[in-house]
PDB file of C-alpha atoms and ligand atoms in Angstrom:
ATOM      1  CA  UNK A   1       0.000   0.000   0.000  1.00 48.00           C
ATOM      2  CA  UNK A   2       1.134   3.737  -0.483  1.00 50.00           C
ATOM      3  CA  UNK A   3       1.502   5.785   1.969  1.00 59.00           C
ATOM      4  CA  UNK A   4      -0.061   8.960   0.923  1.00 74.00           C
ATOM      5  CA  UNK A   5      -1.817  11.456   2.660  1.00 87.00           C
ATOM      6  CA  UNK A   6      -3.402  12.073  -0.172  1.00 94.00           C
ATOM      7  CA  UNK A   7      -5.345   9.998  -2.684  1.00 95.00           C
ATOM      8  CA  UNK A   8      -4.832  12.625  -5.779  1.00 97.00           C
ATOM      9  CA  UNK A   9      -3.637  15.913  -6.265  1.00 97.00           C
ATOM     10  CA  UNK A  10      -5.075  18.283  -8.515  1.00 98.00           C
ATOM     11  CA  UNK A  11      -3.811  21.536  -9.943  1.00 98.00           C
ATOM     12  CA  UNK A  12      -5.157  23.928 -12.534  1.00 98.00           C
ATOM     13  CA  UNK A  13      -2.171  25.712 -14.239  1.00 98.00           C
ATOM     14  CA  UNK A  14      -4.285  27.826 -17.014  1.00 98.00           C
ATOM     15  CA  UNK A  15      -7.725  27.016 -18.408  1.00 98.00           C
ATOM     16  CA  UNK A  16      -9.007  29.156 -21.066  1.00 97.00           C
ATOM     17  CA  UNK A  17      -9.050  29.911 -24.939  1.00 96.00           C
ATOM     18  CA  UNK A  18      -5.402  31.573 -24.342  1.00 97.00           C
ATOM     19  CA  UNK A  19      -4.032  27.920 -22.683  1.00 98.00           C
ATOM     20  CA  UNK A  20      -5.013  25.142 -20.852  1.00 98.00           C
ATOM     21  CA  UNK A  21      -3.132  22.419 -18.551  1.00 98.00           C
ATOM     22  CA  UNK A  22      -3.757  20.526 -15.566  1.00 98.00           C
ATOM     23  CA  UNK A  23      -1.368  18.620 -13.354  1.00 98.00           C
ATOM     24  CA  UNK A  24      -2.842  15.472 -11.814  1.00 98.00           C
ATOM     25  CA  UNK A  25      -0.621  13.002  -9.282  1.00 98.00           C
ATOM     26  CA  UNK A  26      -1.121  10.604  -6.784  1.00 96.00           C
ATOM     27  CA  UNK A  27       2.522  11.329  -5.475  1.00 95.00           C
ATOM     28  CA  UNK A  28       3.865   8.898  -7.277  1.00 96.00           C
ATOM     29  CA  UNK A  29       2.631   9.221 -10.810  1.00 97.00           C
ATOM     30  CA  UNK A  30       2.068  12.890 -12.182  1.00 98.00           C
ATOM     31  CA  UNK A  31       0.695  13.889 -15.292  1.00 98.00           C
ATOM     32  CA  UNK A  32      -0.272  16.574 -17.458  1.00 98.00           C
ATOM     33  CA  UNK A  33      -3.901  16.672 -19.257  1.00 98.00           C
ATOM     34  CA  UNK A  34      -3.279  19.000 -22.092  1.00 98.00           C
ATOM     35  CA  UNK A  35      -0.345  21.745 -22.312  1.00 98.00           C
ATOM     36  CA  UNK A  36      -1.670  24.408 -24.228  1.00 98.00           C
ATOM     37  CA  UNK A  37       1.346  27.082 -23.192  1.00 98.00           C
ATOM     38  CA  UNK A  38       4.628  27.386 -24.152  1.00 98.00           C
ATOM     39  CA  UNK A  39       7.009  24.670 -22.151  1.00 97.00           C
ATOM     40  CA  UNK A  40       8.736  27.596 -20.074  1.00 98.00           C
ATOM     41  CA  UNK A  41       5.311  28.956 -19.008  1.00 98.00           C
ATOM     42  CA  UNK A  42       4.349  25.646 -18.186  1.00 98.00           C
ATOM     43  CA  UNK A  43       7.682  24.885 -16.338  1.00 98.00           C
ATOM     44  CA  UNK A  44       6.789  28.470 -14.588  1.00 98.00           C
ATOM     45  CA  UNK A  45       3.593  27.560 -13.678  1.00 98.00           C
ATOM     46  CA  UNK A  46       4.626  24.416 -12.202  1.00 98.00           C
ATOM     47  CA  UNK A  47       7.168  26.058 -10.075  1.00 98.00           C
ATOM     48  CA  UNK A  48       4.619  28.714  -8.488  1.00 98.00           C
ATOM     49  CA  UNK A  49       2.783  26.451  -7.031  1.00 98.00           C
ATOM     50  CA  UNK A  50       6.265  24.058  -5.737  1.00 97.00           C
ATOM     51  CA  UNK A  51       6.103  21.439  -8.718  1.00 98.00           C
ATOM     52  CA  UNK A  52       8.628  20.303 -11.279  1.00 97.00           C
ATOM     53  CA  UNK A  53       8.391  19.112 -14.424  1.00 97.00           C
ATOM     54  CA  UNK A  54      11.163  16.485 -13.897  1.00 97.00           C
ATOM     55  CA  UNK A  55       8.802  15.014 -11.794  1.00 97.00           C
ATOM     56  CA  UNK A  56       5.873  14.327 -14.836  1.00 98.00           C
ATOM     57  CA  UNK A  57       5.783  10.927 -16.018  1.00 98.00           C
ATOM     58  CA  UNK A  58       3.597  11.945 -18.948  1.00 98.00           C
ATOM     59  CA  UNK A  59       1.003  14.689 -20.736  1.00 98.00           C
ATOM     60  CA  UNK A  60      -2.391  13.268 -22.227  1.00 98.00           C
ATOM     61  CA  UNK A  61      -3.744  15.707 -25.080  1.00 98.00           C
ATOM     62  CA  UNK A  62      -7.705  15.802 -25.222  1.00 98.00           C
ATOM     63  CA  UNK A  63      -7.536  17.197 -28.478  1.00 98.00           C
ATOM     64  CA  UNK A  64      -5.781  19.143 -31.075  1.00 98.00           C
ATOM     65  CA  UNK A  65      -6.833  22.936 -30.704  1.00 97.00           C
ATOM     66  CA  UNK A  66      -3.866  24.798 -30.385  1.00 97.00           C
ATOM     67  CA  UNK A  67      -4.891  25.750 -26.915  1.00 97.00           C
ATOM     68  CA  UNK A  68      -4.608  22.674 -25.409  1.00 98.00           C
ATOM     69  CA  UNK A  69      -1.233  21.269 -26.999  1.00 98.00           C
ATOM     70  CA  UNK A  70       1.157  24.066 -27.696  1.00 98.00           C
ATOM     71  CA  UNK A  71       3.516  23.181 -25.142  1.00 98.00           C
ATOM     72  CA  UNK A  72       3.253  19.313 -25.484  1.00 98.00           C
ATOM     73  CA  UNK A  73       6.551  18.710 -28.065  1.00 98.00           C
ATOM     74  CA  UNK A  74       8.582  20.804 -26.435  1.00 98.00           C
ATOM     75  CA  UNK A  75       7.917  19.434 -22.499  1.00 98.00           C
ATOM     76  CA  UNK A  76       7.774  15.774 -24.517  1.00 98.00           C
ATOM     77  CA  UNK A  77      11.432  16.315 -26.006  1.00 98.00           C
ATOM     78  CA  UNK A  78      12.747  18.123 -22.585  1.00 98.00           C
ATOM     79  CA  UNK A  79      11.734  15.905 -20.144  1.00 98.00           C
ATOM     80  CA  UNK A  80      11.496  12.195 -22.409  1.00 98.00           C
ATOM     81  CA  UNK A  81       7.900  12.455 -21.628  1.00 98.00           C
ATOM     82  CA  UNK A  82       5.744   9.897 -23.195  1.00 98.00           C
ATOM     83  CA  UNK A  83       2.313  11.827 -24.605  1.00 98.00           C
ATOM     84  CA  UNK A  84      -1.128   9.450 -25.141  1.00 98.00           C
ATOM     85  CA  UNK A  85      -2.952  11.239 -28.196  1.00 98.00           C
ATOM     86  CA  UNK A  86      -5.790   9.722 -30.125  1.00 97.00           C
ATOM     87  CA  UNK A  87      -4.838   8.659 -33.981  1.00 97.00           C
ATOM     88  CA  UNK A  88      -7.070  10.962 -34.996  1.00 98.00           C
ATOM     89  CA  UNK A  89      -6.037  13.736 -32.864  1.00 98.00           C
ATOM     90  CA  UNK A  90      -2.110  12.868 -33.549  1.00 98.00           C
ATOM     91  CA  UNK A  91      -2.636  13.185 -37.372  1.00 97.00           C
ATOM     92  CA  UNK A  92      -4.625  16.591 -36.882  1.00 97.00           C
ATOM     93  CA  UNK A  93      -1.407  18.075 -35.089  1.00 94.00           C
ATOM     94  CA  UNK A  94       1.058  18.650 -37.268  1.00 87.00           C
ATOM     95  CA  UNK A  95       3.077  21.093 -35.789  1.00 87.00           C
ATOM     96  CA  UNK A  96       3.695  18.701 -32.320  1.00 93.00           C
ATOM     97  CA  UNK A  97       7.201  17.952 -34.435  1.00 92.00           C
ATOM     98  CA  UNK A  98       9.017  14.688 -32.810  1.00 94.00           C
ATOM     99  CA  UNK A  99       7.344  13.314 -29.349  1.00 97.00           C
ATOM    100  CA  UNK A 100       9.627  11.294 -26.698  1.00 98.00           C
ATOM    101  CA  UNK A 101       7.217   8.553 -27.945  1.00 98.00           C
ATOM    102  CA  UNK A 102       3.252   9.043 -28.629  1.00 98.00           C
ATOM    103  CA  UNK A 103       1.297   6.441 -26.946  1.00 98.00           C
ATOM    104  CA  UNK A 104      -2.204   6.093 -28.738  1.00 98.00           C
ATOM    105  CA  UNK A 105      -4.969   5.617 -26.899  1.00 98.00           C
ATOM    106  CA  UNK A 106      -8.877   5.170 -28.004  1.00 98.00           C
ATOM    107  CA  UNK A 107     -11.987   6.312 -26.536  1.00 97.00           C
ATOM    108  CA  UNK A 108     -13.670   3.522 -24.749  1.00 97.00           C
ATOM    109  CA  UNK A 109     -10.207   1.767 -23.472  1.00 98.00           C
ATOM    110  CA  UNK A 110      -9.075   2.584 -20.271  1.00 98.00           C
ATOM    111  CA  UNK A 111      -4.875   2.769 -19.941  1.00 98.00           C
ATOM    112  CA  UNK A 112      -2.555   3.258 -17.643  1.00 98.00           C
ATOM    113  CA  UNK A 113       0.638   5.235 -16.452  1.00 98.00           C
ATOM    114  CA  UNK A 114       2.006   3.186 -14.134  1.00 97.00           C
ATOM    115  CA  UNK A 115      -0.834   3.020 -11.374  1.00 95.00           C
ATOM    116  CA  UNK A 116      -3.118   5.428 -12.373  1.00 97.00           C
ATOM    117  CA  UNK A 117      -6.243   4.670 -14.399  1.00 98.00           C
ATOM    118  CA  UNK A 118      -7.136   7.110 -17.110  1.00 98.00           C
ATOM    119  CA  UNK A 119     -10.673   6.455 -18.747  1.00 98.00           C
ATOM    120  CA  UNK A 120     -10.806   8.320 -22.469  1.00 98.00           C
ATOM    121  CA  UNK A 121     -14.421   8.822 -23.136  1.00 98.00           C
ATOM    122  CA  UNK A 122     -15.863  10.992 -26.692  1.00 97.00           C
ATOM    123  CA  UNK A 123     -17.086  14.652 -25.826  1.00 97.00           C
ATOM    124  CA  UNK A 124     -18.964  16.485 -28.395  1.00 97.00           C
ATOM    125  CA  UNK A 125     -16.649  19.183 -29.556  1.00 97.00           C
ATOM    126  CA  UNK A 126     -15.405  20.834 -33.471  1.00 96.00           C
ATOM    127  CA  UNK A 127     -12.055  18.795 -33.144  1.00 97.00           C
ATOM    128  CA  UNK A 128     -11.110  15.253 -34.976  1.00 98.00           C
ATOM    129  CA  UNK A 129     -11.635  13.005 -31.750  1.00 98.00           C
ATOM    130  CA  UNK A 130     -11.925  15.133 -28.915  1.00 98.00           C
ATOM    131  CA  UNK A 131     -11.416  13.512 -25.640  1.00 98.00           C
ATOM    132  CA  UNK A 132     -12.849  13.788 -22.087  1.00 98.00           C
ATOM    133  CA  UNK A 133     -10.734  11.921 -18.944  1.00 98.00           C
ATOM    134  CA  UNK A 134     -12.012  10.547 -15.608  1.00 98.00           C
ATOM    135  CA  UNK A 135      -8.544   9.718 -14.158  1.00 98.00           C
ATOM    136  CA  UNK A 136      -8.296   6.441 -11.198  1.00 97.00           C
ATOM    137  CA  UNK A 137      -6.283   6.240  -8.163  1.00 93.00           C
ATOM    138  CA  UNK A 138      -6.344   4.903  -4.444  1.00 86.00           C
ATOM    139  CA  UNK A 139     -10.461   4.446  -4.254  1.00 93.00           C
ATOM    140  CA  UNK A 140     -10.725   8.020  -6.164  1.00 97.00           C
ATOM    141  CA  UNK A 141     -11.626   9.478  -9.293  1.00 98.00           C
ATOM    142  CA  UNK A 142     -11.728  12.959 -11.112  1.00 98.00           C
ATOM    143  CA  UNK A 143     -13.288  13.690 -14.161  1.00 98.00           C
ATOM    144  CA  UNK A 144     -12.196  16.537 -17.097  1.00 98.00           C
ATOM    145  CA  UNK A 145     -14.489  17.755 -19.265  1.00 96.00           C
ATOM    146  CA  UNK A 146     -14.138  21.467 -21.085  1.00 95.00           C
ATOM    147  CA  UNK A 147     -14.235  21.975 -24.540  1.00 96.00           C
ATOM    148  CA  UNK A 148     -17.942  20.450 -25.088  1.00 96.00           C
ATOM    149  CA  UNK A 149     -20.867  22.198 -26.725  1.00 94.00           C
ATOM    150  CA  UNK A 150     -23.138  19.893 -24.725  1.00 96.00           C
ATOM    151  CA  UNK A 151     -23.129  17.095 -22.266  1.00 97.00           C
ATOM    152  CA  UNK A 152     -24.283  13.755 -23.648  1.00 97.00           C
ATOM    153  CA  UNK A 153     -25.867  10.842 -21.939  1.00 97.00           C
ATOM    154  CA  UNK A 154     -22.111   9.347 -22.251  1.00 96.00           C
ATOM    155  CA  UNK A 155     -20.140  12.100 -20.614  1.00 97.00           C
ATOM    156  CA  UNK A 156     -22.997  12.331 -18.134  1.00 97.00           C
ATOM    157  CA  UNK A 157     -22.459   8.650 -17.067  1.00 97.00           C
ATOM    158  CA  UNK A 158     -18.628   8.931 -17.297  1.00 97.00           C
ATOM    159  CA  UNK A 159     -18.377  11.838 -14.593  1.00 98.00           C
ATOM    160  CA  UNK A 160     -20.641  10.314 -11.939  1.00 96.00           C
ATOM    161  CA  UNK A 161     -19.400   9.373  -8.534  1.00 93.00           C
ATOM    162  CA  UNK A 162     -16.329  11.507  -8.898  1.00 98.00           C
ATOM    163  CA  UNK A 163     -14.499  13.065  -6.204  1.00 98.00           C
ATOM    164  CA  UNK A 164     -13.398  16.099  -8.249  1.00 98.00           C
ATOM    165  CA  UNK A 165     -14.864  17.723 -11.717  1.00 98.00           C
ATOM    166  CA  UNK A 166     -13.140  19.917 -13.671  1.00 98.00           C
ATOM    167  CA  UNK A 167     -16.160  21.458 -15.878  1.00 98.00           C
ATOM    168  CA  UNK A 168     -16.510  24.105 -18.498  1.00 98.00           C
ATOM    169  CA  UNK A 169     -18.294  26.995 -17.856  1.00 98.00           C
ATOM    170  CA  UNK A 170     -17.087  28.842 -20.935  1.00 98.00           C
ATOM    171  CA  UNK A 171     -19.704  31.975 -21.632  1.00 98.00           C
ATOM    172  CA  UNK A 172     -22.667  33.629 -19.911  1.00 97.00           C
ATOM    173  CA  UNK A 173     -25.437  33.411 -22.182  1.00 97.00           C
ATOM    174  CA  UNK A 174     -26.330  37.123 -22.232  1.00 97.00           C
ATOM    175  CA  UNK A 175     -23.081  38.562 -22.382  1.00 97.00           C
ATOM    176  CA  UNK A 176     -22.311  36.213 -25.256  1.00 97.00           C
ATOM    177  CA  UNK A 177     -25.476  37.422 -27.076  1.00 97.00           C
ATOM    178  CA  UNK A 178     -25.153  40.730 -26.629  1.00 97.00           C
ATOM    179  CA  UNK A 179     -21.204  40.566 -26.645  1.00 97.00           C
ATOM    180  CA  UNK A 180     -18.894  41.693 -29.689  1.00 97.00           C
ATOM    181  CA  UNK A 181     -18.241  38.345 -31.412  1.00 97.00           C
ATOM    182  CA  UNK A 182     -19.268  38.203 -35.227  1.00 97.00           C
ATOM    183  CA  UNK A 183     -22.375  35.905 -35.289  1.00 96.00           C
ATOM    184  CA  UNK A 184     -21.022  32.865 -36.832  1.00 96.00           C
ATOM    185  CA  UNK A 185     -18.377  33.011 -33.933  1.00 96.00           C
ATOM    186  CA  UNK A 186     -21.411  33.104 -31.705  1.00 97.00           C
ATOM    187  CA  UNK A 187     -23.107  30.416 -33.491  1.00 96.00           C
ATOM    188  CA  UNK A 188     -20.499  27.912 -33.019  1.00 96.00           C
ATOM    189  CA  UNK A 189     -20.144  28.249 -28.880  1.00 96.00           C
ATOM    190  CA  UNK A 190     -23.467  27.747 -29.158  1.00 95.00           C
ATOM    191  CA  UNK A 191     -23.989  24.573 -31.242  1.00 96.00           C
ATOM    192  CA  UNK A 192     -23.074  20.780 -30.015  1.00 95.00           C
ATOM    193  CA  UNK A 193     -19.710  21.076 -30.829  1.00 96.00           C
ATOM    194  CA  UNK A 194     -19.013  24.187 -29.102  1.00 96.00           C
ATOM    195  CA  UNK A 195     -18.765  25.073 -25.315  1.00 97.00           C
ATOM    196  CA  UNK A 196     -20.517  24.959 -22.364  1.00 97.00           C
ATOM    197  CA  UNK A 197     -22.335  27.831 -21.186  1.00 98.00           C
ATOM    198  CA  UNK A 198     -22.917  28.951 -17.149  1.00 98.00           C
ATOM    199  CA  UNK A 199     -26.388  27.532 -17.436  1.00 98.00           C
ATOM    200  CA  UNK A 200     -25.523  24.339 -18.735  1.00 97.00           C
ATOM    201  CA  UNK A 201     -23.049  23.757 -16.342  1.00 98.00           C
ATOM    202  CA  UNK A 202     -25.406  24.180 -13.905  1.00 98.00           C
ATOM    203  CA  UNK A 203     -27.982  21.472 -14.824  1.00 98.00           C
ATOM    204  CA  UNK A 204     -25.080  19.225 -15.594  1.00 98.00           C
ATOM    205  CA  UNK A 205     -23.587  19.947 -11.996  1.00 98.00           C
ATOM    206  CA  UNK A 206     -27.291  19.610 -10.688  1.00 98.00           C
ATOM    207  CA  UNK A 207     -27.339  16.143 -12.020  1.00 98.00           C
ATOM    208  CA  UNK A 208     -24.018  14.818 -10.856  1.00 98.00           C
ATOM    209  CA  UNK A 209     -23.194  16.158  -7.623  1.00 98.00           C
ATOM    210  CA  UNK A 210     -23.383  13.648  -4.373  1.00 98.00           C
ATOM    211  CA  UNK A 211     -22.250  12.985  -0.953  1.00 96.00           C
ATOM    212  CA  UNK A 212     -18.641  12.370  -1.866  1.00 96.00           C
ATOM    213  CA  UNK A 213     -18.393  15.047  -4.318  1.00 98.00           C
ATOM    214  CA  UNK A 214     -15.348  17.279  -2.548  1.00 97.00           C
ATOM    215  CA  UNK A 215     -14.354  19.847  -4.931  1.00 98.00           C
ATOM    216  CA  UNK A 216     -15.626  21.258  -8.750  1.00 98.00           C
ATOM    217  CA  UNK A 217     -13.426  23.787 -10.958  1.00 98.00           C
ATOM    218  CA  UNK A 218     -15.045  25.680 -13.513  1.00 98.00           C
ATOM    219  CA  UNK A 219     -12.650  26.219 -16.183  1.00 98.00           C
ATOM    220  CA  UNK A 220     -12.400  27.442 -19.920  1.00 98.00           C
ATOM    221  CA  UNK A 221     -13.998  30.615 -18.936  1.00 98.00           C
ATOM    222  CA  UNK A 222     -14.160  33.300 -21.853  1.00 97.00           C
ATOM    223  CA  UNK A 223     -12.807  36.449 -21.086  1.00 97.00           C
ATOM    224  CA  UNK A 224     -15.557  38.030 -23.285  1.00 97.00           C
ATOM    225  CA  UNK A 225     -18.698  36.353 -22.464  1.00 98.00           C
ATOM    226  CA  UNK A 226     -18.504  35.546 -19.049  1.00 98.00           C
ATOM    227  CA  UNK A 227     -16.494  36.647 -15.564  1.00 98.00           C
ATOM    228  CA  UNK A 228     -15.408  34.515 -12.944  1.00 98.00           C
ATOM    229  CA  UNK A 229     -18.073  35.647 -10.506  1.00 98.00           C
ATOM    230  CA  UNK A 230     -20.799  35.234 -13.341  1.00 98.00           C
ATOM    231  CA  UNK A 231     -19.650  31.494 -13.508  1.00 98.00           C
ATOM    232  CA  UNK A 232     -19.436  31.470  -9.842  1.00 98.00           C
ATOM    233  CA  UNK A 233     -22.671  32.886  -8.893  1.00 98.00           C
ATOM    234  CA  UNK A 234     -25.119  30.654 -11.475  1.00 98.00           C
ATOM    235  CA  UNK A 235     -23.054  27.221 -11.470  1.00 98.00           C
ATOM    236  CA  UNK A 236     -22.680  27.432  -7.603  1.00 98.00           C
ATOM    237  CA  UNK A 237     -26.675  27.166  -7.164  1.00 97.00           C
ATOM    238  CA  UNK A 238     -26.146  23.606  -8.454  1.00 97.00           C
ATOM    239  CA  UNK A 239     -25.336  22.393  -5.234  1.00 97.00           C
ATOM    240  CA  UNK A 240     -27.901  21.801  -2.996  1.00 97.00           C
ATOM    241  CA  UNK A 241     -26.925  18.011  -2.361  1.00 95.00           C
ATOM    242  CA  UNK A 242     -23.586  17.838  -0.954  1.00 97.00           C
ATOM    243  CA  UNK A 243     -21.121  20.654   0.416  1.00 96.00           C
ATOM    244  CA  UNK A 244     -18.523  20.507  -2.294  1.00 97.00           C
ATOM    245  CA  UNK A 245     -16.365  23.600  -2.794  1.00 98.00           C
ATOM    246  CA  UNK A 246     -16.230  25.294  -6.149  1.00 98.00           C
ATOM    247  CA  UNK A 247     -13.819  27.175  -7.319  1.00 98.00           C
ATOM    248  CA  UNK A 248     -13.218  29.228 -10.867  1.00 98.00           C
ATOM    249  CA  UNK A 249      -9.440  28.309 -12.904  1.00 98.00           C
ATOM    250  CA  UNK A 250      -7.739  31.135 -13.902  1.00 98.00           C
ATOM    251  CA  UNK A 251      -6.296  31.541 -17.453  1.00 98.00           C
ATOM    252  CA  UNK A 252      -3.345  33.412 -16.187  1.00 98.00           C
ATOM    253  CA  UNK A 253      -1.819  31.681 -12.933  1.00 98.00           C
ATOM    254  CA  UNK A 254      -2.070  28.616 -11.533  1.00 98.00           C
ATOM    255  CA  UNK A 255      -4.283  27.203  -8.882  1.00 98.00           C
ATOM    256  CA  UNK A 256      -4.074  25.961  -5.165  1.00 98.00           C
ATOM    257  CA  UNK A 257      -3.299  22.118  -5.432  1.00 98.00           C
ATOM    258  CA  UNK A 258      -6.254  20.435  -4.020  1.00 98.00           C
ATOM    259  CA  UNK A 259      -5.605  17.066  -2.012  1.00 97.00           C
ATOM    260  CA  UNK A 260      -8.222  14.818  -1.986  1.00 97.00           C
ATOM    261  CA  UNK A 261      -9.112  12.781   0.260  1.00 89.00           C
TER     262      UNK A 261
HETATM  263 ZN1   ZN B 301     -10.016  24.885 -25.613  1.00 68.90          ZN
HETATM  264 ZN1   ZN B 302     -11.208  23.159 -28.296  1.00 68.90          ZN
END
């Protein structure tokens, strides 16, 4: 058995349309999900908040947007990181250059690195294969999903029962409407393969929250259509089952790590 304090560790570095990354560990094993800054920002980031990158034993890419993996060659080459990436996401990314090694995973099959469980399940999204993650370690899991115009009866299933969710709250409906974005722009947060607004995040929190839900992150917030207390105020009125804390990730600094239980 490990000795722990901790079952996982959780830490936001940036989430929004400018970058996104989040370190996950179990003290053991860390990883990145997505690293959509530049490696030294990354590294920076990391370091604010008493991490190290020597100490990642791999990144995971949920898809190809250049938000989410503009980091991920560089860190991969620097620190011999391994990086799982979907075939179809891998091919849609040409500018990754040469990986450590690329692991492919598919959505559906649960792998591993090294003890920890990550579960790939399909999010409706505009990218090739885009990719949502509950992640599996000591009795606990987390669950990932931004970058999702709505949340299917799949991703609905796959985030149940977690401990932590990292969920998008990307726009608040009436700032996005009446905001300065060119109306197919609008149109395409909107639709099923866009993002998540404060409302829908709501109902979606609504539905999964329970007793052993500790902690929920809103992320991807737009800087344009929505503000951190917008997000805060609407989505935090889900919870009216359980006494998880919320908090809002910040697109320009990184986050408290959160120990769970
Ligand atoms: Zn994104
Ligand atoms: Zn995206």
């Amino acid at each position: 058995m490990k000795q722990s304090p901790f079952s996982l560790a959780v830490c936001t570095l940036a989430s929004g349309s400018k970058g996104n990354a989040t370190y996950i560990s179990d003290g053991e094993t860390s990883i990145l999900v997505d690293a959509g800054l530049s490696g030294i920002e990354i590294q920076r980031r990391l370091a604010s908040r008493g991490l190290s990158p020597e100490d990642l034993d791999a990144i995971i890419v949920t898809h190809e947007h250049s938000d989410h993996i503009r980091g991920v060659g560089i860190l991969s080459r620097r620190y011999n990181l391994p990086v799982f990436i979907n075939p179809k996401t891998h091919q849609a990314c040409p500018r990754l250059g040469r990986l450590h090694e690329a692991r492919p995973f598919e959505c559906g099959t649960t792998f591993h690195v090294n003890d920890m469980a990550v579960h790939p399940f399909a999010i409706s999204h505009d990218a090739q294969d885009p990719a949502g993650f509950t992640i599996g370690q000591n009795g606990t899991t987390i669950g990932i999903a931004t970058d999702l115009g709505i949340a299917t009866a799949m991703v609905r299933q796959h985030l149940k029962r977690c401990a932590l969710l990292i969920l998008e709250a990307n726009h608040d409906l009436s700032m996005l409407e009446t905001g300065p974005y060119p109306w197919p722009l609008k149109q395409r947060i909107r639709s099923r393969t866009g993002h998540l607004s404060n409302p829908d995040s709501k109902k979606l929190l609504n539905e999964l929250q329970h007793d052993d839900l500790q902690h929920v992150i809103l992320g991807h917030l737009s800087e344009i259509n929505n503000t951190p207390q917008k997000a805060f105020d609407e989505v935090s009125g889900a919870i009216t089952r359980c006494n998880a804390e919320l908090t809002v990730a910040d697109q320009y600094s990184s986050g408290p790590v959160i120990y769970l239980k």
